PDB file of C-alpha atoms in Angstrom:
ATOM      1  CA  GLY A 197      38.333  -1.211 -23.995  1.00  0.00           C
ATOM      2  CA  GLY A 198      42.068  -1.512 -23.068  1.00  0.00           C
ATOM      3  CA  GLN A 199      44.185  -3.980 -21.271  1.00  0.00           C
ATOM      4  CA  ALA A 200      42.166  -3.401 -17.976  1.00  0.00           C
ATOM      5  CA  ASN A 201      38.917  -4.314 -19.643  1.00  0.00           C
ATOM      6  CA  GLY A 202      37.305  -7.128 -17.606  1.00  0.00           C
ATOM      7  CA  ARG A 203      40.235  -7.336 -15.245  1.00  0.00           C
ATOM      8  CA  ALA A 204      40.564  -3.857 -13.622  1.00  0.00           C
ATOM      9  CA  LEU A 205      41.809  -5.252 -10.230  1.00  0.00           C
ATOM     10  CA  ALA A 206      44.156  -7.536 -11.625  1.00  0.00           C
ATOM     11  CA  TYR A 207      45.574  -4.734 -13.960  1.00  0.00           C
ATOM     12  CA  LEU A 208      46.130  -2.407 -10.964  1.00  0.00           C
ATOM     13  CA  ALA A 209      47.760  -5.186  -8.945  1.00  0.00           C
ATOM     14  CA  HIS A 210      50.375  -5.946 -11.764  1.00  0.00           C
ATOM     15  CA  GLU A 211      50.807  -2.186 -12.488  1.00  0.00           C
ATOM     16  CA  TYR A 212      51.351  -0.865  -8.835  1.00  0.00           C
ATOM     17  CA  LEU A 213      52.226  -3.981  -6.726  1.00  0.00           C
ATOM     18  CA  GLY A 214      54.570  -5.915  -8.987  1.00  0.00           C
ATOM     19  CA  GLY A 215      54.456  -8.902 -11.054  1.00  0.00           C
ATOM     20  CA  VAL A 216      54.694 -11.593  -8.278  1.00  0.00           C
ATOM     21  CA  PHE A 217      51.804 -10.044  -6.345  1.00  0.00           C
ATOM     22  CA  GLY A 218      49.776  -9.654  -9.493  1.00  0.00           C
ATOM     23  CA  THR A 219      50.530 -13.282 -10.401  1.00  0.00           C
ATOM     24  CA  VAL A 220      49.341 -14.432  -7.057  1.00  0.00           C
ATOM     25  CA  TYR A 221      46.145 -12.392  -7.466  1.00  0.00           C
ATOM     26  CA  ASP A 222      45.511 -13.932 -10.842  1.00  0.00           C
ATOM     27  CA  VAL A 223      46.106 -17.557  -9.585  1.00  0.00           C
ATOM     28  CA  SER A 224      43.719 -16.876  -6.605  1.00  0.00           C
ATOM     29  CA  THR A 225      40.934 -15.394  -8.771  1.00  0.00           C
ATOM     30  CA  ILE A 226      41.189 -18.332 -11.122  1.00  0.00           C
ATOM     31  CA  ALA A 227      41.004 -20.783  -8.200  1.00  0.00           C
ATOM     32  CA  ILE A 228      37.946 -18.878  -6.954  1.00  0.00           C
ATOM     33  CA  LEU A 229      36.292 -19.368 -10.351  1.00  0.00           C
ATOM     34  CA  TRP A 230      37.257 -23.000 -10.296  1.00  0.00           C
ATOM     35  CA  PHE A 231      35.491 -23.481  -7.075  1.00  0.00           C
ATOM     36  CA  ALA A 232      32.395 -21.618  -8.124  1.00  0.00           C
ATOM     37  CA  GLY A 233      32.104 -23.816 -11.188  1.00  0.00           C
ATOM     38  CA  ALA A 234      32.745 -26.962  -9.101  1.00  0.00           C
ATOM     39  CA  SER A 235      29.956 -25.779  -6.688  1.00  0.00           C
ATOM     40  CA  ALA A 236      27.539 -25.240  -9.619  1.00  0.00           C
ATOM     41  CA  MET A 237      28.511 -28.696 -10.986  1.00  0.00           C
ATOM     42  CA  ALA A 238      27.915 -30.433  -7.670  1.00  0.00           C
ATOM     43  CA  GLY A 239      24.514 -28.664  -7.516  1.00  0.00           C
ATOM     44  CA  LEU A 240      23.503 -29.816 -10.893  1.00  0.00           C
ATOM     45  CA  LEU A 241      24.803 -33.412 -10.099  1.00  0.00           C
ATOM     46  CA  ASN A 242      22.541 -33.511  -7.083  1.00  0.00           C
ATOM     47  CA  LEU A 243      19.495 -31.918  -8.617  1.00  0.00           C
ATOM     48  CA  MET A 244      19.368 -33.745 -11.970  1.00  0.00           C
ATOM     49  CA  PRO A 245      19.121 -37.348 -10.764  1.00  0.00           C
ATOM     50  CA  ARG A 246      16.728 -36.428  -7.842  1.00  0.00           C
ATOM     51  CA  TYR A 247      14.191 -34.568  -9.866  1.00  0.00           C
ATOM     52  CA  LEU A 248      14.161 -35.725 -13.416  1.00  0.00           C
ATOM     53  CA  PRO A 249      13.141 -39.459 -12.934  1.00  0.00           C
ATOM     54  CA  ARG A 250       9.978 -38.334 -11.364  1.00  0.00           C
ATOM     55  CA  TYR A 251       8.992 -37.061 -14.684  1.00  0.00           C
ATOM     56  CA  GLY A 252      10.235 -39.826 -16.597  1.00  0.00           C
ATOM     57  CA  MET A 253      12.916 -37.683 -18.253  1.00  0.00           C
ATOM     58  CA  ALA A 254      16.208 -39.092 -16.908  1.00  0.00           C
ATOM     59  CA  PRO A 255      17.904 -41.878 -18.888  1.00  0.00           C
ATOM     60  CA  HIS A 256      19.921 -44.558 -16.989  1.00  0.00           C
ATOM     61  CA  TRP A 257      23.161 -42.503 -17.265  1.00  0.00           C
ATOM     62  CA  ALA A 258      21.698 -39.581 -15.567  1.00  0.00           C
ATOM     63  CA  ARG A 259      22.026 -41.431 -12.287  1.00  0.00           C
ATOM     64  CA  ALA A 260      25.727 -41.928 -12.939  1.00  0.00           C
ATOM     65  CA  VAL A 261      27.976 -39.023 -11.804  1.00  0.00           C
ATOM     66  CA  ARG A 262      30.774 -39.323 -14.396  1.00  0.00           C
ATOM     67  CA  PRO A 263      28.707 -39.156 -17.586  1.00  0.00           C
ATOM     68  CA  MET A 264      26.892 -36.145 -16.194  1.00  0.00           C
ATOM     69  CA  VAL A 265      30.219 -34.401 -15.351  1.00  0.00           C
ATOM     70  CA  ILE A 266      31.335 -34.909 -19.032  1.00  0.00           C
ATOM     71  CA  VAL A 267      27.882 -33.792 -20.433  1.00  0.00           C
ATOM     72  CA  PHE A 268      28.024 -30.516 -18.223  1.00  0.00           C
ATOM     73  CA  THR A 269      31.735 -29.972 -19.179  1.00  0.00           C
ATOM     74  CA  LEU A 270      31.086 -30.384 -22.872  1.00  0.00           C
ATOM     75  CA  VAL A 271      28.242 -27.931 -22.630  1.00  0.00           C
ATOM     76  CA  ALA A 272      30.570 -25.375 -20.970  1.00  0.00           C
ATOM     77  CA  PHE A 273      33.224 -25.772 -23.599  1.00  0.00           C
ATOM     78  CA  LEU A 274      30.453 -25.342 -26.336  1.00  0.00           C
ATOM     79  CA  VAL A 275      29.065 -22.117 -24.808  1.00  0.00           C
ATOM     80  CA  THR A 276      32.775 -20.840 -24.544  1.00  0.00           C
ATOM     81  CA  TRP A 277      33.427 -21.741 -28.208  1.00  0.00           C
ATOM     82  CA  ILE A 278      30.233 -20.125 -29.416  1.00  0.00           C
ATOM     83  CA  PHE A 279      31.143 -16.906 -27.687  1.00  0.00           C
ATOM     84  CA  ASP A 280      34.739 -17.156 -28.859  1.00  0.00           C
ATOM     85  CA  ALA A 281      35.903 -17.179 -25.309  1.00  0.00           C
ATOM     86  CA  ASP A 282      34.920 -13.480 -25.086  1.00  0.00           C
ATOM     87  CA  VAL A 283      34.219 -12.172 -21.671  1.00  0.00           C
ATOM     88  CA  ASP A 284      32.158  -9.264 -22.864  1.00  0.00           C
ATOM     89  CA  ALA A 285      30.184 -11.375 -25.147  1.00  0.00           C
ATOM     90  CA  GLN A 286      29.347 -13.868 -22.366  1.00  0.00           C
ATOM     91  CA  GLY A 287      28.615 -11.141 -19.910  1.00  0.00           C
ATOM     92  CA  GLY A 288      25.120 -10.447 -21.211  1.00  0.00           C
ATOM     93  CA  ALA A 289      24.232 -14.301 -21.221  1.00  0.00           C
ATOM     94  CA  TYR A 290      25.678 -14.596 -17.691  1.00  0.00           C
ATOM     95  CA  ALA A 291      23.812 -11.515 -16.443  1.00  0.00           C
ATOM     96  CA  THR A 292      20.447 -12.886 -17.900  1.00  0.00           C
ATOM     97  CA  GLY A 293      20.898 -16.160 -16.245  1.00  0.00           C
ATOM     98  CA  VAL A 294      21.636 -14.610 -12.944  1.00  0.00           C
ATOM     99  CA  LEU A 295      18.760 -12.113 -13.212  1.00  0.00           C
ATOM    100  CA  VAL A 296      16.309 -14.782 -14.150  1.00  0.00           C
ATOM    101  CA  LEU A 297      17.365 -16.860 -11.033  1.00  0.00           C
ATOM    102  CA  ILE A 298      17.104 -14.070  -8.594  1.00  0.00           C
ATOM    103  CA  SER A 299      13.767 -12.925 -10.068  1.00  0.00           C
ATOM    104  CA  SER A 300      12.399 -16.482  -9.752  1.00  0.00           C
ATOM    105  CA  ALA A 301      13.531 -16.619  -6.192  1.00  0.00           C
ATOM    106  CA  ALA A 302      11.825 -13.174  -5.326  1.00  0.00           C
ATOM    107  CA  ILE A 303       8.647 -14.276  -6.855  1.00  0.00           C
ATOM    108  CA  ALA A 304       8.793 -17.464  -4.912  1.00  0.00           C
ATOM    109  CA  VAL A 305       9.377 -15.656  -1.743  1.00  0.00           C
ATOM    110  CA  THR A 306       6.472 -13.213  -2.585  1.00  0.00           C
ATOM    111  CA  ILE A 307       4.074 -16.125  -3.028  1.00  0.00           C
ATOM    112  CA  ALA A 308       5.288 -17.877   0.159  1.00  0.00           C
ATOM    113  CA  ALA A 309       4.688 -14.604   2.152  1.00  0.00           C
ATOM    114  CA  ARG A 310       1.248 -14.314   0.655  1.00  0.00           C
ATOM    115  CA  LYS A 311       0.269 -17.810   1.575  1.00  0.00           C
ATOM    116  CA  ALA A 312       1.648 -17.272   5.201  1.00  0.00           C
ATOM    117  CA  GLY A 313      -0.541 -14.213   5.435  1.00  0.00           C
ATOM    118  CA  GLN A 314       2.303 -11.756   5.873  1.00  0.00           C
ATOM    119  CA  ARG A 315       0.935  -8.670   4.079  1.00  0.00           C
ATOM    120  CA  ASN A 316       3.720  -6.293   4.712  1.00  0.00           C
ATOM    121  CA  TRP A 317       6.287  -8.731   3.593  1.00  0.00           C
ATOM    122  CA  THR A 318       4.313  -9.591   0.516  1.00  0.00           C
ATOM    123  CA  VAL A 319       4.196  -6.019  -0.503  1.00  0.00           C
ATOM    124  CA  ALA A 320       7.873  -5.616   0.145  1.00  0.00           C
ATOM    125  CA  PHE A 321       8.915  -8.716  -1.805  1.00  0.00           C
ATOM    126  CA  GLY A 322       6.388  -7.845  -4.639  1.00  0.00           C
ATOM    127  CA  VAL A 323       8.197  -4.513  -5.005  1.00  0.00           C
ATOM    128  CA  ILE A 324      11.642  -6.345  -5.119  1.00  0.00           C
ATOM    129  CA  SER A 325      10.266  -8.784  -7.688  1.00  0.00           C
ATOM    130  CA  VAL A 326       9.035  -6.058 -10.008  1.00  0.00           C
ATOM    131  CA  VAL A 327      12.425  -4.254  -9.840  1.00  0.00           C
ATOM    132  CA  PHE A 328      14.275  -7.474 -10.733  1.00  0.00           C
ATOM    133  CA  LEU A 329      11.775  -8.419 -13.379  1.00  0.00           C
ATOM    134  CA  TYR A 330      12.180  -4.931 -15.089  1.00  0.00           C
ATOM    135  CA  THR A 331      15.888  -5.254 -14.806  1.00  0.00           C
ATOM    136  CA  THR A 332      15.901  -8.652 -16.473  1.00  0.00           C
ATOM    137  CA  VAL A 333      13.458  -7.435 -19.384  1.00  0.00           C
ATOM    138  CA  VAL A 334      15.875  -4.566 -19.879  1.00  0.00           C
ATOM    139  CA  ASN A 335      18.900  -6.722 -20.015  1.00  0.00           C
ATOM    140  CA  VAL A 336      17.329  -9.146 -22.435  1.00  0.00           C
ATOM    141  CA  ILE A 337      16.364  -6.347 -24.759  1.00  0.00           C
ATOM    142  CA  GLU A 338      19.863  -4.968 -24.699  1.00  0.00           C
ATOM    143  CA  ARG A 339      21.626  -8.165 -24.777  1.00  0.00           C
ATOM    144  CA  PRO A 340      19.339 -10.996 -25.930  1.00  0.00           C
ATOM    145  CA  ASP A 341      22.359 -13.763 -26.129  1.00  0.00           C
ATOM    146  CA  GLY A 342      21.293 -15.289 -22.853  1.00  0.00           C
ATOM    147  CA  VAL A 343      17.743 -15.895 -24.091  1.00  0.00           C
ATOM    148  CA  LYS A 344      19.032 -17.310 -27.357  1.00  0.00           C
ATOM    149  CA  ILE A 345      21.091 -19.774 -25.353  1.00  0.00           C
ATOM    150  CA  GLY A 346      18.245 -20.723 -23.188  1.00  0.00           C
ATOM    151  CA  ALA A 347      15.900 -21.095 -26.137  1.00  0.00           C
ATOM    152  CA  CYS A 348      18.464 -23.566 -27.697  1.00  0.00           C
ATOM    153  CA  PHE A 349      18.544 -25.596 -24.415  1.00  0.00           C
ATOM    154  CA  ILE A 350      14.854 -25.737 -24.193  1.00  0.00           C
ATOM    155  CA  ALA A 351      14.577 -26.880 -27.757  1.00  0.00           C
ATOM    156  CA  GLY A 352      17.189 -29.557 -27.143  1.00  0.00           C
ATOM    157  CA  ILE A 353      15.434 -30.721 -24.008  1.00  0.00           C
ATOM    158  CA  ILE A 354      11.986 -30.950 -25.713  1.00  0.00           C
ATOM    159  CA  LEU A 355      13.752 -32.840 -28.727  1.00  0.00           C
ATOM    160  CA  VAL A 356      15.476 -35.297 -26.400  1.00  0.00           C
ATOM    161  CA  SER A 357      12.540 -35.772 -24.439  1.00  0.00           C
ATOM    162  CA  LEU A 358      10.267 -36.511 -27.394  1.00  0.00           C
ATOM    163  CA  LEU A 359      12.625 -39.086 -28.656  1.00  0.00           C
ATOM    164  CA  SER A 360      13.253 -40.614 -25.070  1.00  0.00           C
ATOM    165  CA  ARG A 361       9.403 -40.981 -24.722  1.00  0.00           C
ATOM    166  CA  LEU A 362       9.054 -42.636 -28.129  1.00  0.00           C
ATOM    167  CA  ALA A 363      11.853 -44.976 -27.420  1.00  0.00           C
ATOM    168  CA  ARG A 364      10.343 -45.865 -23.967  1.00  0.00           C
ATOM    169  CA  ALA A 365       6.916 -46.747 -25.490  1.00  0.00           C
ATOM    170  CA  PHE A 366       8.394 -49.877 -26.735  1.00  0.00           C
ATOM    171  CA  GLU A 367      10.393 -50.824 -23.584  1.00  0.00           C
ATOM    172  CA  LEU A 368       9.332 -53.493 -21.064  1.00  0.00           C
ATOM    173  CA  ARG A 369       8.458 -51.700 -17.900  1.00  0.00           C
ATOM    174  CA  VAL A 370       8.359 -54.672 -15.449  1.00  0.00           C
ATOM    175  CA  THR A 371      11.871 -55.975 -14.858  1.00  0.00           C
ATOM    176  CA  SER A 372      10.972 -58.799 -12.468  1.00  0.00           C
ATOM    177  CA  VAL A 373       8.080 -60.395 -10.611  1.00  0.00           C
ATOM    178  CA  THR A 374       8.570 -61.622  -6.982  1.00  0.00           C
ATOM    179  CA  LEU A 375       5.687 -63.704  -5.348  1.00  0.00           C
ATOM    180  CA  ASP A 376       5.325 -64.069  -1.600  1.00  0.00           C
ATOM    181  CA  ALA A 377       4.403 -67.394  -0.160  1.00  0.00           C
ATOM    182  CA  MET A 378       0.711 -66.789  -0.317  1.00  0.00           C
ATOM    183  CA  ALA A 379       0.665 -65.453  -3.790  1.00  0.00           C
ATOM    184  CA  GLU A 380       2.883 -68.373  -4.927  1.00  0.00           C
ATOM    185  CA  ARG A 381       0.526 -70.854  -3.395  1.00  0.00           C
ATOM    186  CA  PHE A 382      -2.529 -69.172  -5.226  1.00  0.00           C
ATOM    187  CA  VAL A 383      -0.664 -69.538  -8.615  1.00  0.00           C
ATOM    188  CA  ARG A 384       0.434 -72.990  -8.000  1.00  0.00           C
ATOM    189  CA  ASP A 385      -3.127 -74.030  -6.993  1.00  0.00           C
ATOM    190  CA  ILE A 386      -4.647 -72.584 -10.202  1.00  0.00           C
ATOM    191  CA  ALA A 387      -1.906 -73.594 -12.589  1.00  0.00           C
ATOM    192  CA  SER A 388      -3.586 -76.933 -13.286  1.00  0.00           C
ATOM    193  CA  ARG A 389      -6.888 -75.469 -13.999  1.00  0.00           C
ATOM    194  CA  ARG A 390      -8.312 -72.686 -16.192  1.00  0.00           C
ATOM    195  CA  ILE A 391      -6.902 -69.384 -14.773  1.00  0.00           C
ATOM    196  CA  ARG A 392      -9.490 -66.806 -14.075  1.00  0.00           C
ATOM    197  CA  PHE A 393      -7.967 -63.429 -13.044  1.00  0.00           C
ATOM    198  CA  ILE A 394     -10.342 -60.460 -12.260  1.00  0.00           C
ATOM    199  CA  ALA A 395      -8.704 -56.931 -12.301  1.00  0.00           C
ATOM    200  CA  ASN A 396     -10.327 -54.962  -9.406  1.00  0.00           C
ATOM    201  CA  GLU A 397      -9.832 -51.432  -8.365  1.00  0.00           C
ATOM    202  CA  PRO A 398      -9.780 -51.543  -4.561  1.00  0.00           C
ATOM    203  CA  ASP A 399     -12.351 -49.316  -3.039  1.00  0.00           C
ATOM    204  CA  SER A 400     -13.816 -50.238   0.510  1.00  0.00           C
ATOM    205  CA  ARG A 401     -12.781 -53.879   0.029  1.00  0.00           C
ATOM    206  CA  ASP A 402     -15.769 -55.123   1.836  1.00  0.00           C
ATOM    207  CA  ILE A 403     -17.458 -58.484   1.075  1.00  0.00           C
ATOM    208  CA  GLY A 404     -20.017 -56.791  -0.940  1.00  0.00           C
ATOM    209  CA  GLU A 405     -17.557 -55.201  -3.375  1.00  0.00           C
ATOM    210  CA  TYR A 406     -16.129 -58.608  -4.203  1.00  0.00           C
ATOM    211  CA  ARG A 407     -19.568 -60.393  -4.501  1.00  0.00           C
ATOM    212  CA  GLU A 408     -20.832 -57.862  -6.908  1.00  0.00           C
ATOM    213  CA  LYS A 409     -17.656 -57.989  -8.897  1.00  0.00           C
ATOM    214  CA  ILE A 410     -17.881 -61.758  -9.358  1.00  0.00           C
ATOM    215  CA  LYS A 411     -21.726 -61.502 -10.167  1.00  0.00           C
ATOM    216  CA  GLN A 412     -20.870 -58.806 -12.895  1.00  0.00           C
ATOM    217  CA  ILE A 413     -18.086 -60.820 -14.464  1.00  0.00           C
ATOM    218  CA  ARG A 414     -20.262 -63.927 -14.680  1.00  0.00           C
ATOM    219  CA  ALA A 415     -23.187 -61.961 -16.025  1.00  0.00           C
ATOM    220  CA  ASP A 416     -21.075 -60.004 -18.724  1.00  0.00           C
ATOM    221  CA  ASN A 417     -18.912 -62.909 -19.935  1.00  0.00           C
ATOM    222  CA  ASP A 418     -21.162 -65.923 -19.290  1.00  0.00           C
ATOM    223  CA  VAL A 419     -18.757 -67.667 -17.108  1.00  0.00           C
ATOM    224  CA  PRO A 420     -20.026 -70.883 -15.302  1.00  0.00           C
ATOM    225  CA  THR A 421     -20.727 -70.613 -11.688  1.00  0.00           C
ATOM    226  CA  THR A 422     -18.289 -73.475 -11.003  1.00  0.00           C
ATOM    227  CA  GLU A 423     -15.438 -71.421 -12.095  1.00  0.00           C
ATOM    228  CA  ASP A 424     -13.307 -69.810  -9.302  1.00  0.00           C
ATOM    229  CA  PHE A 425     -11.494 -66.511  -9.523  1.00  0.00           C
ATOM    230  CA  VAL A 426      -8.420 -64.763  -8.216  1.00  0.00           C
ATOM    231  CA  PHE A 427      -8.767 -60.968  -7.748  1.00  0.00           C
ATOM    232  CA  VAL A 428      -5.728 -58.780  -8.957  1.00  0.00           C
ATOM    233  CA  GLU A 429      -5.437 -55.423  -7.346  1.00  0.00           C
ATOM    234  CA  VAL A 430      -2.900 -52.812  -8.731  1.00  0.00           C
ATOM    235  CA  THR A 431      -2.067 -49.627  -7.039  1.00  0.00           C
ATOM    236  CA  VAL A 432      -0.408 -47.231  -9.347  1.00  0.00           C
ATOM    237  CA  LEU A 433       2.281 -45.325  -7.514  1.00  0.00           C
ATOM    238  CA  ASP A 434       4.457 -43.245  -9.796  1.00  0.00           C
ATOM    239  CA  ALA A 435       3.320 -43.444 -13.568  1.00  0.00           C
ATOM    240  CA  SER A 436       6.635 -41.839 -14.653  1.00  0.00           C
ATOM    241  CA  GLU A 437       8.703 -44.540 -12.958  1.00  0.00           C
ATOM    242  CA  PHE A 438       9.534 -46.588 -16.254  1.00  0.00           C
ATOM    243  CA  GLU A 439      11.172 -49.637 -14.843  1.00  0.00           C
ATOM    244  CA  THR A 440      10.044 -51.294 -11.768  1.00  0.00           C
ATOM    245  CA  GLY A 441      10.202 -54.758 -10.146  1.00  0.00           C
ATOM    246  CA  LEU A 442       6.774 -56.076  -8.975  1.00  0.00           C
ATOM    247  CA  THR A 443       6.230 -57.600  -5.574  1.00  0.00           C
ATOM    248  CA  VAL A 444       3.024 -59.721  -5.420  1.00  0.00           C
ATOM    249  CA  ARG A 445       1.387 -60.247  -2.147  1.00  0.00           C
ATOM    250  CA  GLY A 446      -1.463 -62.844  -1.772  1.00  0.00           C
ATOM    251  CA  GLU A 447      -4.223 -62.645   0.808  1.00  0.00           C
ATOM    252  CA  VAL A 448      -7.540 -64.117   1.624  1.00  0.00           C
ATOM    253  CA  LEU A 449     -10.400 -61.686   2.418  1.00  0.00           C
ATOM    254  CA  HIS A 450     -13.542 -62.357   4.166  1.00  0.00           C
ATOM    255  CA  GLY A 451     -12.395 -65.961   4.486  1.00  0.00           C
ATOM    256  CA  ARG A 452     -13.230 -66.744   0.862  1.00  0.00           C
ATOM    257  CA  TYR A 453     -11.812 -64.358  -1.806  1.00  0.00           C
ATOM    258  CA  ARG A 454      -8.238 -64.806  -2.859  1.00  0.00           C
ATOM    259  CA  VAL A 455      -6.611 -61.497  -3.797  1.00  0.00           C
ATOM    260  CA  LEU A 456      -3.306 -60.691  -5.365  1.00  0.00           C
ATOM    261  CA  THR A 457      -2.262 -57.046  -4.491  1.00  0.00           C
ATOM    262  CA  LEU A 458       0.866 -55.241  -6.134  1.00  0.00           C
ATOM    263  CA  GLU A 459       2.035 -51.661  -6.633  1.00  0.00           C
ATOM    264  CA  SER A 460       3.168 -50.835 -10.222  1.00  0.00           C
ATOM    265  CA  ALA A 461       3.954 -47.916 -12.418  1.00  0.00           C
ATOM    266  CA  SER A 462       1.304 -48.952 -14.912  1.00  0.00           C
TER     267      SER A 462
END
């Protein structure tokens, strides 16, 4: 509760080793904290752009480093302001974050050991996980600040994600279309006639598949037998990838069926 609160070693350094040594100690500890913050920032900058786009959650600016640095720095200032720059007030929230991280890691290692069939390690890591989970729960009950901050971030992420999904529902998902030589030849050939595309989900891709598909289309839509068709086969790779360019490849299967194949997000 006195001047040494939260800085016992620094207080002793100034008190017994002089102001010069104490100041050097203060500067070195601040530098260590700066590097720790920079390390955490670097980790976040590497993780966010790598994983969020897979789930369709990352806007364009998330791939740029500078805007992300600004966002994380503003969040740090916001948390510091909310806690009035009080080390004691932030201690509970920090402890909660660290304990949740360690508990998650312990549980992950326990699961990995179980999958590897290492019974003794599974029991040992399971006990460690229980200890950390108990400590986390006790800390949260005594100082719920960390859970409150986490809940605010979760609510903010959900809100931003909902708004992002809503906005992206009206976006154009295909940015460009590139045809190879064969595909361009198909399109040029049918451009002067009635264009008949058949969407086909590729299965065995044998001659019977295409013959039955044409037969079904003609029967269902009363299409004359004189009409010719071009099959379009789309393979969906990653549905969360919102903007992609299409590369269309043309091929002739079984000497008679023209097929346009492409990979897309939708």
